[in-house]
Short mmCIF file of C-alpha atoms in Angstrom, two decimals:
data_model
loop_
_atom_site.label_atom_id
_atom_site.label_comp_id
_atom_site.label_asym_id
_atom_site.label_seq_id
_atom_site.Cartn_x
_atom_site.Cartn_y
_atom_site.Cartn_z
CA MET A 1 -19.12 -12.77 -8.37
CA THR A 2 -15.56 -13.91 -7.75
CA SER A 3 -13.99 -12.86 -4.48
CA VAL A 4 -10.73 -11.00 -4.04
CA ASP A 5 -7.82 -12.81 -2.41
CA VAL A 6 -4.62 -11.28 -1.04
CA VAL A 7 -1.07 -12.64 -1.31
CA ARG A 8 2.32 -11.47 -0.08
CA LEU A 9 4.15 -10.28 -3.16
CA GLY A 10 7.51 -11.75 -4.09
CA SER A 11 10.03 -11.43 -6.89
CA CYS A 12 7.77 -13.34 -9.29
CA HIS A 13 5.30 -10.42 -9.10
CA ALA A 14 7.79 -7.70 -10.15
CA ALA A 15 6.37 -7.07 -13.63
CA ASP A 16 2.76 -6.85 -12.40
CA LEU A 17 3.76 -4.65 -9.46
CA ALA A 18 5.68 -2.32 -11.81
CA ARG A 19 2.53 -1.84 -13.91
CA LEU A 20 0.42 -1.10 -10.82
CA LEU A 21 3.00 1.38 -9.49
CA ALA A 22 2.96 3.19 -12.85
CA GLU A 23 -0.86 3.34 -12.82
CA HIS A 24 -0.82 4.69 -9.27
CA VAL A 25 1.71 7.39 -10.20
CA GLN A 26 -0.42 8.41 -13.19
CA GLU A 27 -3.54 8.64 -11.03
CA ARG A 28 -1.77 10.79 -8.43
CA ARG A 29 0.08 13.10 -10.80
CA GLY A 30 -2.01 13.01 -13.97
CA GLY A 31 -0.65 13.25 -17.47
CA SER A 32 0.86 10.42 -19.44
CA PRO A 33 1.54 7.22 -17.54
CA PRO A 34 5.17 6.57 -16.69
CA ARG A 35 6.82 3.49 -18.14
CA PRO A 36 6.56 0.57 -15.68
CA ASP A 37 9.86 0.34 -13.78
CA ARG A 38 10.58 -3.32 -13.09
CA TYR A 39 13.94 -2.49 -11.48
CA TRP A 40 12.22 -0.32 -8.86
CA ALA A 41 9.56 -2.98 -8.23
CA GLU A 42 12.29 -5.60 -7.72
CA LYS A 43 14.12 -3.30 -5.32
CA LEU A 44 10.96 -2.81 -3.22
CA LEU A 45 10.26 -6.53 -3.23
CA ALA A 46 13.82 -7.31 -2.05
CA ASP A 47 13.79 -4.91 0.90
CA PRO A 48 13.36 -6.97 4.11
CA ARG A 49 11.71 -4.09 6.00
CA ILE A 50 9.00 -3.59 3.37
CA ARG A 51 6.04 -5.91 3.09
CA LEU A 52 4.06 -5.83 -0.11
CA PHE A 53 0.62 -7.32 -0.47
CA GLY A 54 -1.30 -7.88 -3.68
CA ALA A 55 -5.04 -8.10 -4.21
CA ARG A 56 -6.01 -10.59 -6.90
CA LEU A 57 -9.23 -11.19 -8.75
CA ASP A 58 -9.40 -14.31 -10.90
CA GLY A 59 -5.64 -14.67 -10.44
CA ASN A 60 -4.86 -11.19 -11.82
CA LEU A 61 -3.20 -8.54 -9.66
CA ILE A 62 -5.64 -5.63 -9.30
CA GLY A 63 -4.14 -3.76 -6.35
CA TYR A 64 -1.31 -3.53 -3.88
CA ALA A 65 -0.36 -2.20 -0.45
CA VAL A 66 3.07 -1.22 0.87
CA VAL A 67 3.85 -1.49 4.59
CA HIS A 68 7.16 -0.54 6.19
CA GLU A 69 8.12 -2.21 9.45
CA LEU A 70 9.65 0.34 11.81
CA THR A 71 10.87 0.37 15.38
CA ASP A 72 9.22 3.01 17.56
CA CYS A 73 12.11 5.00 19.04
CA LEU A 74 10.24 5.69 22.31
CA THR A 75 8.93 2.22 23.10
CA GLY A 76 11.21 -0.10 21.15
CA LEU A 77 8.11 -1.83 19.78
CA GLU A 78 7.73 -2.70 16.12
CA THR A 79 5.04 -0.83 14.22
CA GLY A 80 3.75 -0.89 10.67
CA LEU A 81 3.59 2.20 8.48
CA LEU A 82 1.08 1.78 5.69
CA GLU A 83 2.48 3.95 2.93
CA ALA A 84 0.27 3.15 -0.03
CA VAL A 85 -2.90 1.30 -0.95
CA PHE A 86 -3.97 1.22 -4.58
CA VAL A 87 -6.67 -0.68 -6.44
CA ARG A 88 -7.18 -0.24 -10.17
CA PRO A 89 -10.16 2.09 -10.72
CA GLU A 90 -12.18 -0.45 -12.69
CA PHE A 91 -11.99 -2.89 -9.75
CA ARG A 92 -12.82 -0.51 -6.92
CA GLY A 93 -15.86 -1.31 -4.82
CA ARG A 94 -15.27 -5.07 -5.03
CA GLY A 95 -13.51 -5.45 -1.69
CA GLY A 96 -9.87 -5.29 -2.81
CA GLY A 97 -8.90 -2.45 -0.49
CA ARG A 98 -10.77 -3.97 2.43
CA GLU A 99 -9.05 -7.34 1.90
CA LEU A 100 -5.62 -5.70 1.65
CA LEU A 101 -6.20 -3.95 4.99
CA ALA A 102 -7.41 -7.18 6.59
CA ALA A 103 -4.23 -8.95 5.42
CA ILE A 104 -2.09 -6.12 6.83
CA ALA A 105 -3.90 -6.35 10.18
CA ASP A 106 -3.30 -10.12 10.24
CA GLU A 107 0.39 -9.56 9.45
CA GLY A 108 0.62 -6.97 12.22
CA ARG A 109 -0.87 -9.37 14.76
CA ARG A 110 1.48 -12.19 13.67
CA SER A 111 4.47 -9.84 13.86
CA ALA A 112 3.38 -8.36 17.22
CA TRP A 113 3.30 -4.79 15.90
CA SER A 114 2.06 -2.26 18.43
CA ARG A 115 -0.04 -0.60 15.72
CA VAL A 116 -0.27 0.24 12.04
CA ARG A 117 -0.05 3.92 11.15
CA TRP A 118 -1.75 4.96 7.95
CA ILE A 119 -1.07 8.41 6.58
CA VAL A 120 -3.80 9.44 4.16
CA GLU A 121 -3.19 12.58 2.16
CA GLU A 122 -6.08 14.99 1.68
CA ASP A 123 -6.15 15.40 -2.06
CA GLY A 124 -9.85 15.17 -2.87
CA ARG A 125 -9.58 11.96 -4.90
CA ARG A 126 -9.16 9.42 -2.15
CA SER A 127 -11.79 6.91 -1.13
CA SER A 128 -13.81 6.74 2.06
CA LEU A 129 -12.08 3.46 2.96
CA PRO A 130 -9.89 4.93 5.73
CA GLU A 131 -12.86 6.35 7.62
CA ARG A 132 -14.88 3.16 7.22
CA LEU A 133 -12.16 0.78 8.42
CA ALA A 134 -9.76 2.63 10.71
CA GLY A 135 -10.11 4.87 13.70
CA THR A 136 -8.53 8.29 13.77
CA GLU A 137 -6.30 10.03 16.26
CA PRO A 138 -5.62 13.76 16.39
CA ALA A 139 -2.43 14.41 14.46
CA THR A 140 -0.76 17.03 12.37
CA LEU A 141 1.44 15.95 9.51
CA HIS A 142 4.24 18.26 8.47
CA VAL A 143 6.01 17.58 5.21
CA VAL A 144 9.44 18.97 4.43
CA PRO A 145 9.78 18.87 0.63
CA MET A 146 13.14 17.83 -0.72
CA VAL A 147 13.86 19.42 -4.07
CA ARG A 148 16.28 17.83 -6.49
CA GLN A 149 18.70 20.15 -8.22
#
């Protein structure tokens, strides 16, 4: 069995990232898959405060993770905010998610982040990966929806 490796994504990965983003949106929202948006993928990849990681199997991108680097307003320390982790369904259980999280932890140590926060929504379809790999702290998440007119 081939092992999964993780790379930092760059502009050369825009087309593959766009396809993964579209698959992730379809999984979360259901219905027909959106058209891959290469422009949006390029914009994410160009943002210096966002770090994107890709999980590869046999050289093919099978998953991604998005981490925002933020400054904690109370301590002044840098912290990572893990916004999204996605692995294509047919490749789940092969270590892609675990390897993405290990790469993020390595990046956090290199960048001297105080911590990585990972917000996991309770939607019934998520994996058990967060509980297996990360500790929990008591927290309440409040979401203020912004509606477009």
